[in-house]
Amino acid sequence: MHHFHYRNDSLFCEDIPLEQIAKEQGTPSYIYSHATFTRHFQAVDQAFASVPHIIAFAMKANSNIAILRLMASLGSGADIVSGGELFRALKAGIPPNKIVFAGVGKDHNEIKYAIESGILFFNVESGAELQAINHVAGELGTQARVALRVNPNIDPQTHPYISTGMKKSKFGIGADQVLGEFDQAAALPNIQVVGVHAHIGSQLTKVSPFVDSLTKVLGLIQTLKSKGIPIQYLNIGGGLGITYSDETPPQPQELADAITPILKETECEIVMEPGRVIAGNAGILLTRVIYIKDNGTKKFAIVDAAMNDLIRPSLYQAHHDILPVNQVPNAPEDVFDVVGPICESGDFLAQNRTMPVVKEGDLLAVMSAGAYAFTMASNYNSRPKVPEILVKGGESFVIRRRESYDDLIRGEHIPEFLRT
Ligand SMILES: *Cc1c(COP(=O)(O)O)cnc(C)c1O
């Protein structure tokens, strides 16, 4: 459920017409709904009320510091994957003891920064990383808390680029090696083993891969206990899917009902890392049609947003619904490619999309653009990044201003020898 809906054929975010935001802030713009973020966080939190848990919002989905501050105010922690994300999380006021750090390539500086910040634990992805963390913790004269990320070799039945828990994946430690790595970890002087982590992929639309994965993880936790390595935290990762078009992913409560018995049996405190399920349908990308082009075979709606603003259609063949901001009852339909101004054939937001006929100047809402959307934006083709706007009831707040042309060259420098 989200708070983007029509009133008298005009698309609103909460109590504000999107047309009004377009007038005030221009297009393209990202628009987020405060009520939707809040509702989604609380749905996850309440679903797991019967087990002790920490929700660590996967901030690679949406890392605007105002959104993170909202998450913090609801009680969220953060799942981070870089030093930059740690910086943002701390700036936003997320408590360090609710921050967990994943990713296969943490470098020395990132490890140091995280230990000094007092994060809850590292999600360790390899033996080499374990050695590096042990080394840095030793230099700092302390112990680092770690969870080992196990790769349970489960096919989550999602897009290959967002599938992370299969044997061929770069993520986690294979089931055949993980016990050995736990032994190694337990023997390292500057490492404190506190957890097991399993995150098998994103946009999962079934409960069964979670159940299969956690069943394996439960067995691992029991084996570790019998070997004298008690596990305090079970980090179940994220991955719950959302409805982009006609998917019917389980609701958080359905997932909780299916896995809570397993979670209870582990006797662990649960950490979870939802990203998409909280942020995905809490945002849209507002764009305007610049031209209509009909080349005889195809019709193109050329809009002012592009793949640099929202790369998911180009990168994952992802579907985003595209709705007219002003709906015309019984409007005729036609088939369009919705494309951006970028000089790449891969620059599209939708292909062969049957939609109400659009014309120059029309406003369109690209739906489900709250997760993996602005965070993946780039300046390709020297396009300034678009603003992010948070709507709360009848008020709107610019939480990131539109970039200027000066922003584009900030940090660039012409060396002396080229100046004459
Ligand atoms: C990306 C990621 C998540 C979040 O996944 P969602 O599908 O957005 O819930 C959680 N944990 C880890 C380790 C990730 O890499």
Coordinates of C-alpha atoms and ligand atoms in Angstrom, one line a residue:
M1 CA 0.0 0.0 0.0
H2 CA 1.2 3.5 -0.8
H3 CA 0.0 7.1 -0.7
F4 CA 0.1 8.0 -4.5
H5 CA -3.5 8.1 -5.7
Y6 CA -5.9 9.9 -7.9
R7 CA -8.3 12.6 -6.7
N8 CA -10.6 13.8 -9.5
D9 CA -8.3 12.4 -12.1
S10 CA -5.3 14.3 -10.7
L11 CA -2.4 12.2 -9.2
F12 CA -1.6 13.1 -5.6
C13 CA 1.2 12.3 -3.2
E14 CA -0.6 12.3 0.1
D15 CA -2.4 15.6 0.1
I16 CA -0.4 17.4 -2.6
P17 CA -1.1 17.2 -6.4
L18 CA 2.0 16.2 -8.3
E19 CA 1.2 18.9 -10.8
Q20 CA 1.7 21.5 -8.1
I21 CA 5.2 20.0 -7.3
A22 CA 6.1 20.1 -11.0
K23 CA 5.1 23.8 -11.1
E24 CA 7.1 24.6 -7.9
Q25 CA 10.2 22.4 -8.4
G26 CA 10.2 21.6 -12.1
T27 CA 10.9 18.2 -13.6
P28 CA 12.3 15.6 -13.4
S29 CA 12.0 15.2 -9.7
Y30 CA 11.9 12.4 -7.2
I31 CA 8.9 12.6 -4.8
Y32 CA 8.7 10.5 -1.6
S33 CA 5.8 9.9 0.7
H34 CA 6.5 10.2 4.4
A35 CA 3.4 8.2 5.3
T36 CA 4.4 5.4 3.0
F37 CA 7.9 5.0 4.4
T38 CA 6.5 5.1 7.9
R39 CA 3.8 2.5 7.2
H40 CA 6.2 0.1 5.5
F41 CA 8.7 0.3 8.3
Q42 CA 6.0 -0.3 10.9
A43 CA 4.6 -3.2 8.9
V44 CA 7.9 -5.0 9.0
D45 CA 8.5 -4.1 12.7
Q46 CA 5.1 -5.3 13.8
A47 CA 5.3 -8.5 11.8
F48 CA 8.3 -9.6 13.7
A49 CA 7.1 -8.2 17.1
S50 CA 7.3 -11.7 18.6
V51 CA 11.1 -12.1 18.2
P52 CA 13.7 -9.7 19.5
H53 CA 14.9 -7.9 16.4
I54 CA 16.8 -4.9 15.0
I55 CA 15.7 -3.5 11.6
A56 CA 18.8 -2.3 9.7
F57 CA 17.3 -0.4 6.7
A58 CA 19.4 -1.4 3.6
M59 CA 20.4 2.2 2.8
K60 CA 21.7 1.4 -0.6
A61 CA 18.0 1.4 -1.6
N62 CA 17.6 5.1 -0.5
S63 CA 20.3 7.0 1.3
N64 CA 19.1 10.6 1.4
I65 CA 19.9 11.8 4.9
A66 CA 16.4 13.0 5.5
I67 CA 15.0 9.6 4.7
L68 CA 17.6 8.0 7.0
R69 CA 16.7 10.5 9.8
L70 CA 13.0 9.4 9.3
M71 CA 14.1 5.8 9.6
A72 CA 16.1 6.5 12.7
S73 CA 13.1 8.3 14.3
L74 CA 11.1 5.1 13.7
G75 CA 13.7 3.0 15.5
S76 CA 15.6 1.8 12.5
G77 CA 19.3 1.0 12.2
A78 CA 21.2 0.7 8.9
D79 CA 22.7 -2.0 6.7
I80 CA 25.7 -0.3 5.1
V81 CA 28.0 -1.4 2.3
S82 CA 30.7 1.4 2.2
G83 CA 32.4 4.1 4.3
G84 CA 30.3 6.7 2.5
E85 CA 27.1 5.0 3.7
L86 CA 28.5 4.9 7.2
F87 CA 29.2 8.6 7.0
R88 CA 25.6 9.3 5.9
A89 CA 24.1 7.0 8.5
L90 CA 26.0 8.7 11.3
K91 CA 25.1 12.2 10.0
A92 CA 21.5 11.2 9.9
G93 CA 21.6 10.1 13.6
I94 CA 21.3 6.3 13.2
P95 CA 22.8 4.8 16.4
P96 CA 26.1 3.0 15.6
N97 CA 25.0 0.0 17.7
K98 CA 22.2 -0.6 15.1
I99 CA 24.6 -0.5 12.1
V100 CA 25.8 -3.6 10.3
F101 CA 28.4 -3.5 7.5
A102 CA 28.2 -5.9 4.5
G103 CA 30.1 -6.1 1.1
V104 CA 32.9 -8.2 -0.4
G105 CA 35.5 -5.4 -0.7
K106 CA 35.8 -3.4 2.5
D107 CA 39.1 -1.7 2.6
H108 CA 41.5 -0.9 5.5
N109 CA 40.1 2.7 5.9
E110 CA 36.5 1.6 5.9
I111 CA 37.2 -1.2 8.4
K112 CA 39.0 1.3 10.7
Y113 CA 36.2 3.9 10.4
A114 CA 33.6 1.3 11.2
I115 CA 35.4 -0.1 14.3
E116 CA 36.1 3.4 15.6
S117 CA 32.4 4.3 15.1
G118 CA 31.3 1.3 17.2
I119 CA 29.1 -0.4 14.7
L120 CA 27.2 -3.5 15.8
F121 CA 29.1 -5.9 13.6
F122 CA 30.7 -6.6 10.2
N123 CA 29.1 -9.1 7.9
V124 CA 32.2 -10.8 6.7
E125 CA 32.3 -12.3 3.2
S126 CA 35.7 -14.1 3.0
G127 CA 38.6 -15.5 5.0
A128 CA 40.8 -12.7 3.6
E129 CA 38.5 -10.1 4.9
L130 CA 38.5 -11.8 8.3
Q131 CA 42.3 -11.5 8.4
A132 CA 42.1 -7.8 7.4
I133 CA 39.5 -7.0 10.2
N134 CA 41.6 -8.9 12.7
H135 CA 44.6 -6.9 11.7
V136 CA 42.9 -3.5 11.9
A137 CA 41.3 -4.3 15.2
G138 CA 44.7 -5.3 16.5
E139 CA 46.2 -2.0 15.4
L140 CA 43.4 -0.2 17.3
G141 CA 44.0 -2.4 20.4
T142 CA 40.4 -3.7 20.3
Q143 CA 38.3 -6.6 19.2
A144 CA 35.9 -6.4 16.2
R145 CA 32.5 -8.0 16.3
V146 CA 31.7 -10.1 13.2
A147 CA 29.0 -12.2 11.6
L148 CA 30.1 -14.6 8.9
R149 CA 27.9 -14.3 5.7
V150 CA 27.0 -17.8 4.6
N151 CA 26.1 -18.5 1.0
P152 CA 23.4 -21.1 1.4
N153 CA 23.3 -22.0 -2.3
I154 CA 19.6 -21.2 -2.7
D155 CA 18.1 -20.0 -6.0
P156 CA 15.9 -17.1 -5.0
Q157 CA 14.3 -17.1 -8.4
T158 CA 14.9 -13.4 -9.1
H159 CA 16.9 -11.4 -11.7
P160 CA 20.5 -12.8 -11.8
Y161 CA 22.0 -9.3 -11.1
I162 CA 20.1 -9.2 -7.7
S163 CA 20.6 -12.9 -6.8
T164 CA 23.3 -13.3 -4.2
G165 CA 23.0 -16.6 -2.5
M166 CA 23.9 -19.1 -5.2
K167 CA 27.2 -20.9 -5.4
K168 CA 28.4 -19.0 -8.4
S169 CA 27.9 -15.7 -6.6
K170 CA 30.7 -13.5 -5.3
F171 CA 28.8 -13.1 -2.0
G172 CA 29.2 -15.0 1.2
I173 CA 31.2 -18.0 2.2
G174 CA 30.2 -21.4 0.7
A175 CA 28.4 -23.9 2.9
D176 CA 31.4 -26.3 2.4
Q177 CA 33.9 -23.7 3.8
V178 CA 31.9 -21.9 6.4
L179 CA 32.6 -24.1 9.4
G180 CA 36.3 -23.9 8.7
E181 CA 36.0 -20.1 8.5
F182 CA 34.1 -20.0 11.8
D183 CA 36.9 -22.0 13.4
Q184 CA 39.5 -19.6 12.0
A185 CA 37.5 -16.6 13.2
A186 CA 37.0 -17.9 16.7
A187 CA 40.8 -18.4 17.0
L188 CA 41.7 -14.9 15.9
P189 CA 42.7 -12.7 18.9
N190 CA 41.1 -9.5 17.7
I191 CA 37.8 -11.0 16.4
Q192 CA 34.7 -11.7 18.4
V193 CA 32.3 -14.0 16.5
V194 CA 28.8 -12.9 17.3
G195 CA 26.6 -13.8 14.3
V196 CA 25.6 -15.6 11.1
H197 CA 24.4 -13.6 8.1
A198 CA 22.5 -14.8 5.1
H199 CA 21.1 -12.6 2.4
I200 CA 20.1 -14.5 -0.7
G201 CA 18.9 -11.8 -3.1
S202 CA 16.4 -9.1 -3.8
Q203 CA 12.9 -8.7 -5.2
L204 CA 12.0 -12.2 -3.9
T205 CA 8.3 -12.9 -4.5
K206 CA 8.0 -16.3 -2.7
V207 CA 8.4 -17.3 0.9
S208 CA 10.0 -20.7 0.1
P209 CA 13.6 -19.5 -0.6
F210 CA 13.7 -17.7 2.8
V211 CA 12.5 -20.9 4.5
D212 CA 15.0 -23.1 2.7
S213 CA 17.8 -20.7 3.5
L214 CA 17.0 -20.3 7.1
T215 CA 16.5 -24.0 7.6
K216 CA 20.1 -24.5 6.5
V217 CA 21.2 -21.6 8.7
L218 CA 19.5 -23.0 11.7
G219 CA 21.4 -26.3 11.2
L220 CA 24.6 -24.3 11.0
I221 CA 23.9 -22.4 14.2
Q222 CA 23.2 -25.6 16.1
T223 CA 26.4 -27.1 14.8
L224 CA 28.4 -24.1 15.8
K225 CA 26.8 -24.2 19.3
S226 CA 27.9 -27.8 19.7
K227 CA 31.4 -26.8 18.7
G228 CA 31.5 -24.1 21.4
I229 CA 30.9 -21.2 19.1
P230 CA 27.6 -19.7 20.4
I231 CA 25.8 -17.4 18.0
Q232 CA 24.1 -14.3 19.5
Y233 CA 22.8 -12.6 16.3
L234 CA 21.1 -14.1 13.2
N235 CA 21.1 -11.6 10.4
I236 CA 18.4 -12.7 7.9
G237 CA 19.3 -10.0 5.3
G238 CA 16.6 -8.3 3.2
G239 CA 15.1 -9.3 -0.1
L240 CA 11.4 -9.2 0.2
G241 CA 9.9 -8.1 -3.1
I242 CA 7.3 -5.5 -4.0
T243 CA 4.6 -5.1 -6.6
Y244 CA 6.0 -3.3 -9.7
S245 CA 3.3 -4.5 -12.0
D246 CA 1.5 -7.8 -11.3
E247 CA 3.8 -9.5 -8.8
T248 CA 2.2 -10.8 -5.7
P249 CA 5.0 -10.9 -3.2
P250 CA 4.3 -12.1 0.4
Q251 CA 3.4 -9.4 2.8
P252 CA 5.8 -8.9 5.7
Q253 CA 3.3 -10.7 8.0
E254 CA 3.2 -13.7 5.7
L255 CA 7.0 -13.9 5.7
A256 CA 7.1 -13.5 9.5
D257 CA 4.5 -16.3 9.9
A258 CA 6.5 -18.7 7.8
I259 CA 9.9 -18.1 9.4
T260 CA 9.2 -17.1 13.0
P261 CA 9.2 -20.7 14.2
I262 CA 12.7 -21.2 12.7
L263 CA 13.9 -17.8 14.1
K264 CA 12.7 -18.7 17.6
E265 CA 14.5 -22.1 17.5
T266 CA 17.8 -20.3 16.9
E267 CA 17.4 -18.4 20.2
C268 CA 19.2 -15.5 18.5
E269 CA 18.5 -11.9 18.4
I270 CA 17.3 -11.2 14.8
V271 CA 18.8 -8.6 12.6
M272 CA 17.0 -7.9 9.3
E273 CA 18.0 -5.7 6.4
P274 CA 14.9 -4.7 4.4
G275 CA 15.4 -2.1 1.7
R276 CA 13.1 -2.3 -1.3
V277 CA 10.0 -3.4 0.7
I278 CA 10.3 -0.2 2.7
A279 CA 11.4 2.3 0.1
G280 CA 10.3 0.9 -3.3
N281 CA 6.7 2.0 -3.5
A282 CA 7.3 5.1 -1.3
G283 CA 8.7 7.1 -4.2
I284 CA 8.0 8.1 -7.8
L285 CA 10.0 9.9 -10.5
L286 CA 8.0 12.8 -11.9
T287 CA 8.8 13.6 -15.6
R288 CA 7.4 15.7 -18.4
V289 CA 7.0 14.7 -22.1
I290 CA 9.3 16.9 -24.2
Y291 CA 8.4 15.6 -27.7
I292 CA 6.4 12.8 -29.3
K293 CA 8.3 11.2 -32.2
D294 CA 6.7 8.8 -34.7
N295 CA 9.2 7.1 -37.0
G296 CA 6.6 5.2 -38.9
T297 CA 7.2 1.9 -37.1
K298 CA 7.3 3.1 -33.5
K299 CA 6.0 5.9 -31.3
F300 CA 8.4 7.4 -28.8
A301 CA 7.4 9.6 -25.9
I302 CA 10.6 11.5 -25.2
V303 CA 10.7 12.6 -21.6
D304 CA 13.0 14.8 -19.6
A305 CA 14.0 11.9 -17.2
A306 CA 16.6 9.4 -18.4
M307 CA 18.6 6.4 -17.6
N308 CA 21.0 8.5 -15.6
D309 CA 18.1 9.4 -13.2
L310 CA 16.6 5.9 -13.1
I311 CA 18.7 3.0 -14.5
R312 CA 16.6 0.0 -13.4
P313 CA 14.8 -0.4 -16.8
S314 CA 18.1 -0.3 -18.7
L315 CA 20.1 -2.4 -16.1
Y316 CA 17.6 -5.1 -15.1
Q317 CA 14.9 -4.9 -17.7
A318 CA 12.8 -3.7 -14.8
H319 CA 9.2 -2.8 -15.2
H320 CA 8.0 0.5 -13.7
D321 CA 4.3 1.5 -14.2
I322 CA 4.0 4.9 -15.8
L323 CA 0.9 6.8 -15.0
P324 CA -0.5 10.1 -16.4
V325 CA -0.5 12.8 -13.7
N326 CA -3.7 14.1 -15.2
Q327 CA -5.9 11.2 -16.1
V328 CA -8.4 11.6 -19.0
P329 CA -11.4 9.3 -18.5
N330 CA -11.8 6.8 -21.3
A331 CA -8.6 8.1 -23.0
P332 CA -7.6 6.2 -26.1
E333 CA -4.5 4.0 -25.7
D334 CA -1.5 3.5 -27.9
V335 CA 1.9 1.8 -27.7
F336 CA 4.9 3.9 -26.8
D337 CA 8.6 3.6 -26.0
V338 CA 9.2 6.1 -23.1
V339 CA 12.7 7.3 -23.6
G340 CA 15.1 9.9 -22.3
P341 CA 17.4 12.4 -24.0
I342 CA 20.6 10.4 -23.4
C343 CA 22.7 9.4 -26.4
E344 CA 22.3 5.6 -25.8
S345 CA 19.8 3.2 -27.3
G346 CA 19.6 1.6 -23.8
D347 CA 18.1 4.9 -22.5
F348 CA 14.5 4.0 -21.9
L349 CA 12.1 3.9 -19.0
A350 CA 9.6 1.6 -20.8
Q351 CA 9.4 -0.2 -24.1
N352 CA 6.4 -1.2 -26.1
R353 CA 4.2 0.1 -23.3
T354 CA 0.4 0.3 -24.0
M355 CA -0.7 3.4 -22.2
P356 CA -3.2 6.3 -22.5
V357 CA -2.1 8.5 -25.5
V358 CA 0.4 11.1 -24.3
K359 CA 1.3 14.4 -25.9
E360 CA 3.9 17.1 -25.6
G361 CA 3.9 18.8 -22.2
D362 CA 2.1 16.0 -20.3
L363 CA 3.4 15.0 -16.9
L364 CA 4.0 11.3 -16.2
A365 CA 4.7 9.5 -12.9
V366 CA 7.2 6.7 -13.0
M367 CA 6.0 4.5 -10.2
S368 CA 7.9 2.4 -7.6
A369 CA 11.0 4.7 -7.8
G370 CA 11.8 5.0 -4.1
A371 CA 14.4 2.2 -4.0
Y372 CA 17.5 1.7 -6.1
A373 CA 16.5 4.8 -8.1
F374 CA 18.0 8.1 -7.0
T375 CA 20.9 6.1 -5.3
M376 CA 21.9 4.8 -8.6
A377 CA 21.7 8.2 -10.4
S378 CA 24.7 9.5 -12.2
N379 CA 25.7 12.7 -14.1
Y380 CA 26.1 10.8 -17.4
N381 CA 25.8 13.2 -20.4
S382 CA 26.5 16.0 -17.9
R383 CA 23.0 16.0 -16.7
P384 CA 22.6 17.6 -13.2
K385 CA 21.0 15.3 -10.7
V386 CA 17.4 15.9 -10.0
P387 CA 15.9 17.0 -6.7
E388 CA 14.4 14.8 -4.1
I389 CA 11.2 16.0 -2.4
L390 CA 9.6 14.6 0.7
V391 CA 5.8 15.0 1.0
K392 CA 4.2 14.8 4.5
G393 CA 0.4 15.4 4.4
G394 CA -0.2 18.7 2.8
E395 CA 3.4 19.9 3.0
S396 CA 6.5 19.3 0.8
F397 CA 10.2 19.6 1.6
V398 CA 13.1 19.7 -0.7
I399 CA 15.5 17.2 0.8
R400 CA 18.0 17.4 -2.0
R401 CA 18.1 20.4 -4.3
R402 CA 18.5 20.2 -8.0
E403 CA 22.1 20.3 -9.1
S404 CA 23.4 23.3 -11.0
Y405 CA 25.9 23.3 -13.9
D406 CA 28.5 24.5 -11.4
D407 CA 27.9 21.3 -9.3
L408 CA 28.8 19.3 -12.4
I409 CA 32.4 20.6 -12.5
R410 CA 32.9 20.9 -8.7
G411 CA 36.2 19.2 -7.9
E412 CA 37.5 19.2 -11.4
H413 CA 40.7 21.0 -12.1
I414 CA 42.6 22.2 -15.2
P415 CA 46.4 21.7 -14.6
E416 CA 48.7 24.7 -15.0
F417 CA 50.3 23.4 -18.2
L418 CA 46.9 23.4 -20.0
R419 CA 46.1 27.0 -19.0
T420 CA 48.1 29.0 -21.5
Ligands
LIG1 C1 20.9 -5.1 -1.0 C2 21.0 -5.8 0.3 C3 19.9 -5.8 1.2 C4 18.5 -5.2 0.8 O1 17.9 -5.9 -0.1 P1 16.3 -5.6 -0.5 O2 16.0 -6.5 -1.5 O3 16.3 -4.2 -0.9 O4 15.5 -5.8 0.8 C5 20.0 -6.4 2.4 N1 21.2 -6.9 2.8 C6 22.3 -6.9 1.9 C7 23.6 -7.5 2.4 C8 22.2 -6.4 0.7 O5 23.3 -6.4 -0.1

